[in-house]
Short mmCIF file of C-alpha atoms in Angstrom, two decimals:
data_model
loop_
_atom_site.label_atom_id
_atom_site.label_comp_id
_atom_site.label_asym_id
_atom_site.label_seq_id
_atom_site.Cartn_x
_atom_site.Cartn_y
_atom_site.Cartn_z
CA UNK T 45 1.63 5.56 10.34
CA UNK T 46 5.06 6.24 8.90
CA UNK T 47 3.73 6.05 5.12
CA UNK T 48 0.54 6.29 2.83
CA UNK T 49 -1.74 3.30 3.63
CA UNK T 50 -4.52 2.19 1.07
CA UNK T 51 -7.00 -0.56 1.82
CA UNK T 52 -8.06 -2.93 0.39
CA UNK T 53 -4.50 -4.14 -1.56
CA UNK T 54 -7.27 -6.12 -3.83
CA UNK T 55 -10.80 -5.85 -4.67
CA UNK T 56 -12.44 -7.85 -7.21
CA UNK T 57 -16.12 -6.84 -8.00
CA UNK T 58 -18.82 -8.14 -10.13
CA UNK T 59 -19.87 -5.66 -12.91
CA UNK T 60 -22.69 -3.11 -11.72
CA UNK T 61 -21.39 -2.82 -8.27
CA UNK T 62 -20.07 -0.22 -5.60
CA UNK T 63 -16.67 -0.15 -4.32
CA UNK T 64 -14.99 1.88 -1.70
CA UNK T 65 -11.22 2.44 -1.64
CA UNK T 66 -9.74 3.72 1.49
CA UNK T 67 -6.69 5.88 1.71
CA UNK T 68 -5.25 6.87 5.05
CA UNK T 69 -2.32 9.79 4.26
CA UNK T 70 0.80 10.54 5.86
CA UNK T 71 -0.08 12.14 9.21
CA UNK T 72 0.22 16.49 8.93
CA UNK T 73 0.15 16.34 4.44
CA UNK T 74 -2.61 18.68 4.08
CA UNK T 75 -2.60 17.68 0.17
CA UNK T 76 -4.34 14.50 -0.90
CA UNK T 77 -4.14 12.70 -4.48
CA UNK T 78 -6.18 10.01 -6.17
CA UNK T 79 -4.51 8.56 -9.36
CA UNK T 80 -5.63 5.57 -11.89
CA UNK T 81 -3.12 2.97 -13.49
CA UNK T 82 -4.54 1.00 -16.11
CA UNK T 83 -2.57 -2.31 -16.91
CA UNK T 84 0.45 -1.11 -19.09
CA UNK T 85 -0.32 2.72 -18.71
CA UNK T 86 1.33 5.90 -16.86
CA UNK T 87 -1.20 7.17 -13.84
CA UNK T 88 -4.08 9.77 -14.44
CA UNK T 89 -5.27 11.98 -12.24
CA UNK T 90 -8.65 11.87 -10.61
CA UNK T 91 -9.27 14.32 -7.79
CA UNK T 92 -6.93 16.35 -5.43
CA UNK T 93 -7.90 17.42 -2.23
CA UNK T 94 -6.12 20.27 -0.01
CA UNK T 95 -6.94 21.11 3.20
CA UNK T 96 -9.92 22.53 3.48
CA UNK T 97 -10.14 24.10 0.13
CA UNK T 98 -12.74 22.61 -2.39
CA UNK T 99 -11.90 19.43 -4.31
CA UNK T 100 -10.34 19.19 -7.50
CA UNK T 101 -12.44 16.93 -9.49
CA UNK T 102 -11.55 17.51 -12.77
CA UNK T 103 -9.75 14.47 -13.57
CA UNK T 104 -12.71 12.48 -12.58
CA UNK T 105 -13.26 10.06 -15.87
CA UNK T 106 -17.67 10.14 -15.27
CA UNK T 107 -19.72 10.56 -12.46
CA UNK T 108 -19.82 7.40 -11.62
CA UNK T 109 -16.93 8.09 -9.46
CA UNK T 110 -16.83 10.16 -6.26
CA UNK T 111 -14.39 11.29 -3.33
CA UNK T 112 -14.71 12.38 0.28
CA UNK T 113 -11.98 13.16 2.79
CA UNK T 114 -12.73 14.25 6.45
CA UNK T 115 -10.63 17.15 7.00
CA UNK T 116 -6.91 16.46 6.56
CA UNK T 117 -7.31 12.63 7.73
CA UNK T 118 -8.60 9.54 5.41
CA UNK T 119 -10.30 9.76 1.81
CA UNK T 120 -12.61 6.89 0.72
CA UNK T 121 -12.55 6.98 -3.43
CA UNK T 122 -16.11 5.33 -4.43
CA UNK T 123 -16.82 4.20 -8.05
CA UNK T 124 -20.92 3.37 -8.72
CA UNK T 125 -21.85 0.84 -10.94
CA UNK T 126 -18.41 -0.64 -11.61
CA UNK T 127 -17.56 -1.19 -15.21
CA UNK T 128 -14.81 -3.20 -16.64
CA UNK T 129 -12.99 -0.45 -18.02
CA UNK T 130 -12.36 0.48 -14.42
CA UNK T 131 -9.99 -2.04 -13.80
CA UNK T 132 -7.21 -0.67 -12.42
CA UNK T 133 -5.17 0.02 -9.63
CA UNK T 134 -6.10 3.02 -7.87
CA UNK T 135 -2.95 4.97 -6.59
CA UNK T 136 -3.32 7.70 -3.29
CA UNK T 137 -0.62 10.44 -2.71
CA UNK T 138 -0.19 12.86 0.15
CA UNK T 139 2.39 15.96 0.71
CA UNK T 140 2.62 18.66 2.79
CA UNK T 141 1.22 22.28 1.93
CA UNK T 142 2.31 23.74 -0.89
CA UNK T 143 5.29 26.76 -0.45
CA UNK T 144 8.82 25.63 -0.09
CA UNK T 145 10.55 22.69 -2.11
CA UNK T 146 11.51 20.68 0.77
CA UNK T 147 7.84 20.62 0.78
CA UNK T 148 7.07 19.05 -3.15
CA UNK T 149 7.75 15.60 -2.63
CA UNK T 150 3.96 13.22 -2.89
CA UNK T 151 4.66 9.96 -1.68
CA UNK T 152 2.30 7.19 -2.72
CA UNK T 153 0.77 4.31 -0.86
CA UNK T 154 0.98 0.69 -2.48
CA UNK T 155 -2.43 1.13 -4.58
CA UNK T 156 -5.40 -0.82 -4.76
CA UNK T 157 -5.45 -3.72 -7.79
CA UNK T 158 -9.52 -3.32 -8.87
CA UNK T 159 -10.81 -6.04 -11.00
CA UNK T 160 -14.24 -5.97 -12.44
CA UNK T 161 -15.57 -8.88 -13.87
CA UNK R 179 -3.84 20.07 -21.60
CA UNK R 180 -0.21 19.16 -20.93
CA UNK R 181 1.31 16.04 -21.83
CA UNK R 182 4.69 14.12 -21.14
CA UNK R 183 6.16 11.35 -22.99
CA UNK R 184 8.83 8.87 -22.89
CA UNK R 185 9.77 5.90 -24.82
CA UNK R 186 8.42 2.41 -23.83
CA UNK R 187 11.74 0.40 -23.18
CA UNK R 188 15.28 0.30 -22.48
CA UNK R 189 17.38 -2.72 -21.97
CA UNK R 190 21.19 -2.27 -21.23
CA UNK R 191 23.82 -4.90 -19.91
CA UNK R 192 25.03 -4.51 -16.84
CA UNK R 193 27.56 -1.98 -15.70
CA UNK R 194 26.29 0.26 -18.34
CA UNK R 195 25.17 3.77 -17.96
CA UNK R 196 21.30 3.65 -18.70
CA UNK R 197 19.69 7.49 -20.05
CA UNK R 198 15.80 7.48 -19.94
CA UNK R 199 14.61 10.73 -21.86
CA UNK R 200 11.01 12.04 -21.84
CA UNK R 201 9.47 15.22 -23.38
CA UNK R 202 6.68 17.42 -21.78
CA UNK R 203 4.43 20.21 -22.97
CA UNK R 204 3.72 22.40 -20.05
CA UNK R 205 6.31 25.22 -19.88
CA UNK R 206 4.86 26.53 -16.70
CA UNK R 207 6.24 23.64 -15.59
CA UNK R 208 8.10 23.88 -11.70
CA UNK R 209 9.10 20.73 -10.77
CA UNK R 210 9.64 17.59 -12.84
CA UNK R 211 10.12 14.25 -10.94
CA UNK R 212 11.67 10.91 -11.45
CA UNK R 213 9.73 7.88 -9.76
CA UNK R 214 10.60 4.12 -10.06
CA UNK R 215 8.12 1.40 -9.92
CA UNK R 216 9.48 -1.76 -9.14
CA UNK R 217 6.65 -5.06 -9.72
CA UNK R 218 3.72 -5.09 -6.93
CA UNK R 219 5.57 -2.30 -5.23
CA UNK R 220 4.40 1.55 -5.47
CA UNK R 221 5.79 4.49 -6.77
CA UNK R 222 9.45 5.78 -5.12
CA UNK R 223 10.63 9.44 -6.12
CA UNK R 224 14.01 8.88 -6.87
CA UNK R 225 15.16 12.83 -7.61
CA UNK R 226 13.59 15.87 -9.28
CA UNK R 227 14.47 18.95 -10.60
CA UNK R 228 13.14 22.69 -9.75
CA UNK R 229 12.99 24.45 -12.92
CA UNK R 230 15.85 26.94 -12.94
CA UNK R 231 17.92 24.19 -12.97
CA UNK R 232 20.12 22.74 -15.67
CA UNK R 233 21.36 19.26 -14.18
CA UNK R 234 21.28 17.82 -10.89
CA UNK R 235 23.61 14.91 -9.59
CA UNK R 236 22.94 12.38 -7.19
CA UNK R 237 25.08 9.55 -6.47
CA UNK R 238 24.83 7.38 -9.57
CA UNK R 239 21.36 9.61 -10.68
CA UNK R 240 22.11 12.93 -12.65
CA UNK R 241 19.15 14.53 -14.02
CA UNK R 242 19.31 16.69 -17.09
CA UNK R 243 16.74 19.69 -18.08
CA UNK R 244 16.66 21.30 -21.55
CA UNK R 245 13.78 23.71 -20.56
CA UNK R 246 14.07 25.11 -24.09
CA UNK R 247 13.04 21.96 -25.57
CA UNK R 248 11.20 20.62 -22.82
CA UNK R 249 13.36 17.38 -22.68
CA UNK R 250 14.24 15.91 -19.68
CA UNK R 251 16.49 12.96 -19.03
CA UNK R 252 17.74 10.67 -16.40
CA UNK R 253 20.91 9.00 -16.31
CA UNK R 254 21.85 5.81 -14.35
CA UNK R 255 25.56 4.98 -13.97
CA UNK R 256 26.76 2.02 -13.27
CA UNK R 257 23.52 0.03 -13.95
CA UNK R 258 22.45 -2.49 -11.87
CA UNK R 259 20.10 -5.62 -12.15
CA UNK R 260 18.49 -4.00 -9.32
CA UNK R 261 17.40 -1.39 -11.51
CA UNK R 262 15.27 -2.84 -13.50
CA UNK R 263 11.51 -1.17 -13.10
CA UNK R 264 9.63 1.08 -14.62
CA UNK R 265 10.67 4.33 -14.76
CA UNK R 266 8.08 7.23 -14.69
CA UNK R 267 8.53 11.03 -15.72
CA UNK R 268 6.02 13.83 -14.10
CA UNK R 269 5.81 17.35 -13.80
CA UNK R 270 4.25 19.99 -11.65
CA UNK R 271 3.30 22.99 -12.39
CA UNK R 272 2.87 26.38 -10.46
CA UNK R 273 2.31 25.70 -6.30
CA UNK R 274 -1.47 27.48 -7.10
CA UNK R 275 -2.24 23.87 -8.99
CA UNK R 276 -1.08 22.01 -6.24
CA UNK R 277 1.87 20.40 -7.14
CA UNK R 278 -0.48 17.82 -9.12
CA UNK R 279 1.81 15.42 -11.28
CA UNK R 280 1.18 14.87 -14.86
CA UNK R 281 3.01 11.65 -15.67
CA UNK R 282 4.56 9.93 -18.23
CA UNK R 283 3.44 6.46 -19.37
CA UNK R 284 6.43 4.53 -18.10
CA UNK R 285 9.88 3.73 -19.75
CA UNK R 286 10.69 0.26 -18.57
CA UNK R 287 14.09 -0.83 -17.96
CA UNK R 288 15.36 -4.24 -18.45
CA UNK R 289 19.18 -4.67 -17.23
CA UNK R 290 21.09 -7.74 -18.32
CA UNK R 291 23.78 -9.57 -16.51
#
């Protein structure tokens, strides 16, 4: 597709449940980004993927949350046991490799608004 | 860990020039980015900066860089009601980290007609 795609736009969940947020980069960005927005708030980062390399989870907030992606294709972000405080909306970002500047720029899907109530 | 900041809120009229200024720790700092979030929409890059660099101008954006102090500031000429959003700050470090952003919590514009 010509830009980031996230799915679902809008998820609300009952507290204690799974969700599963899908993000389907820009086709060729070998980096991939998961971000959080809280209501009012800048984004944090959650986990960072790059090609083949292993994950960057450091800015996961507990393990409660989780993040696969198949090779340089789609991620799927999964938070266990949702709590309230993880109402949000969950951002995804993809670039290209790393190396030149023409080569910094993330661009970011629309994000996904998660309730849990 | 490194941290950026900017002030909550700006409101200008109109036809003013608009200057949104945020501050960041990191001086390993590469690249530091301007994004714009309008309501329901997600984040744009409007312009950034490489790190050598003292100022760069883009049609009604400029971008300034004190790397000494860390400050950073946008500029909007000519300020339209279409330019009301919420304006984030983020930096990069080295290409090793991956060109993950650190951002800013938001400066929010308001433009009056």
């Amino acid at each position: 597709g010509a830009g980031v795609s996230q799915s679902p736009s809008n998820k609300v969940t009952e507290k204690g449940k799974d969700v599963e947020l899908r993000c389907d980069p820009i086709s060729g960005h070998t980096a991939l980004y998961w971000y959080r927005q809280r209501l009012g708030q800048g984004l944090e980062f959650l986990i960072y993927f790059q090609g083949n390399s292993a994950p960057d989870k450091s800015g996961l907030p507990s393990d409660r949350f989780s993040a696969e992606r198949t090779g340089e294709s789609v991620s799927t972000l999964t938070i266990q046991r949702t709590q309230q405080e993880d109402s949000a909306v969950y951002l995804c970002a993809s670039s290209l490799a790393r190396g030149t500047e023409e080569n910094t720029e993330a661009f970011f899907g629309q994000g996904t608004r998660l309730t849990v109530v | 860990g490194e941290d950026v900041e900017q002030s909550l809120f700006l409101s200008v009229r109109e036809g003013d020039s608009s200057v949104i200024n945020c501050t960041y720790t990191d001086s390993s700092s590469t690249y530091l980015y301007w994004y714009k979030q309008e309501p329901g929409a997600g984040l744009q890059l409007l312009t950034y900066i490489f790190s050598n660099m003292d100022m760069k101008q883009d049609q009604r954006l400029t971008v300034l860089l004190n790397k000494k102090d860390k400050h950073l500031s946008l500029r909007i000429a000519d300020t339209q009601t279409g330019d009301s959003a919420i304006y984030f700050c983020a930096e990069s470090g080295s290409f090793d980290a991956g060109n993950m952003l650190t951002f800013g919590g938001g400066t929010r514009l308001m433009v009056k007609p």
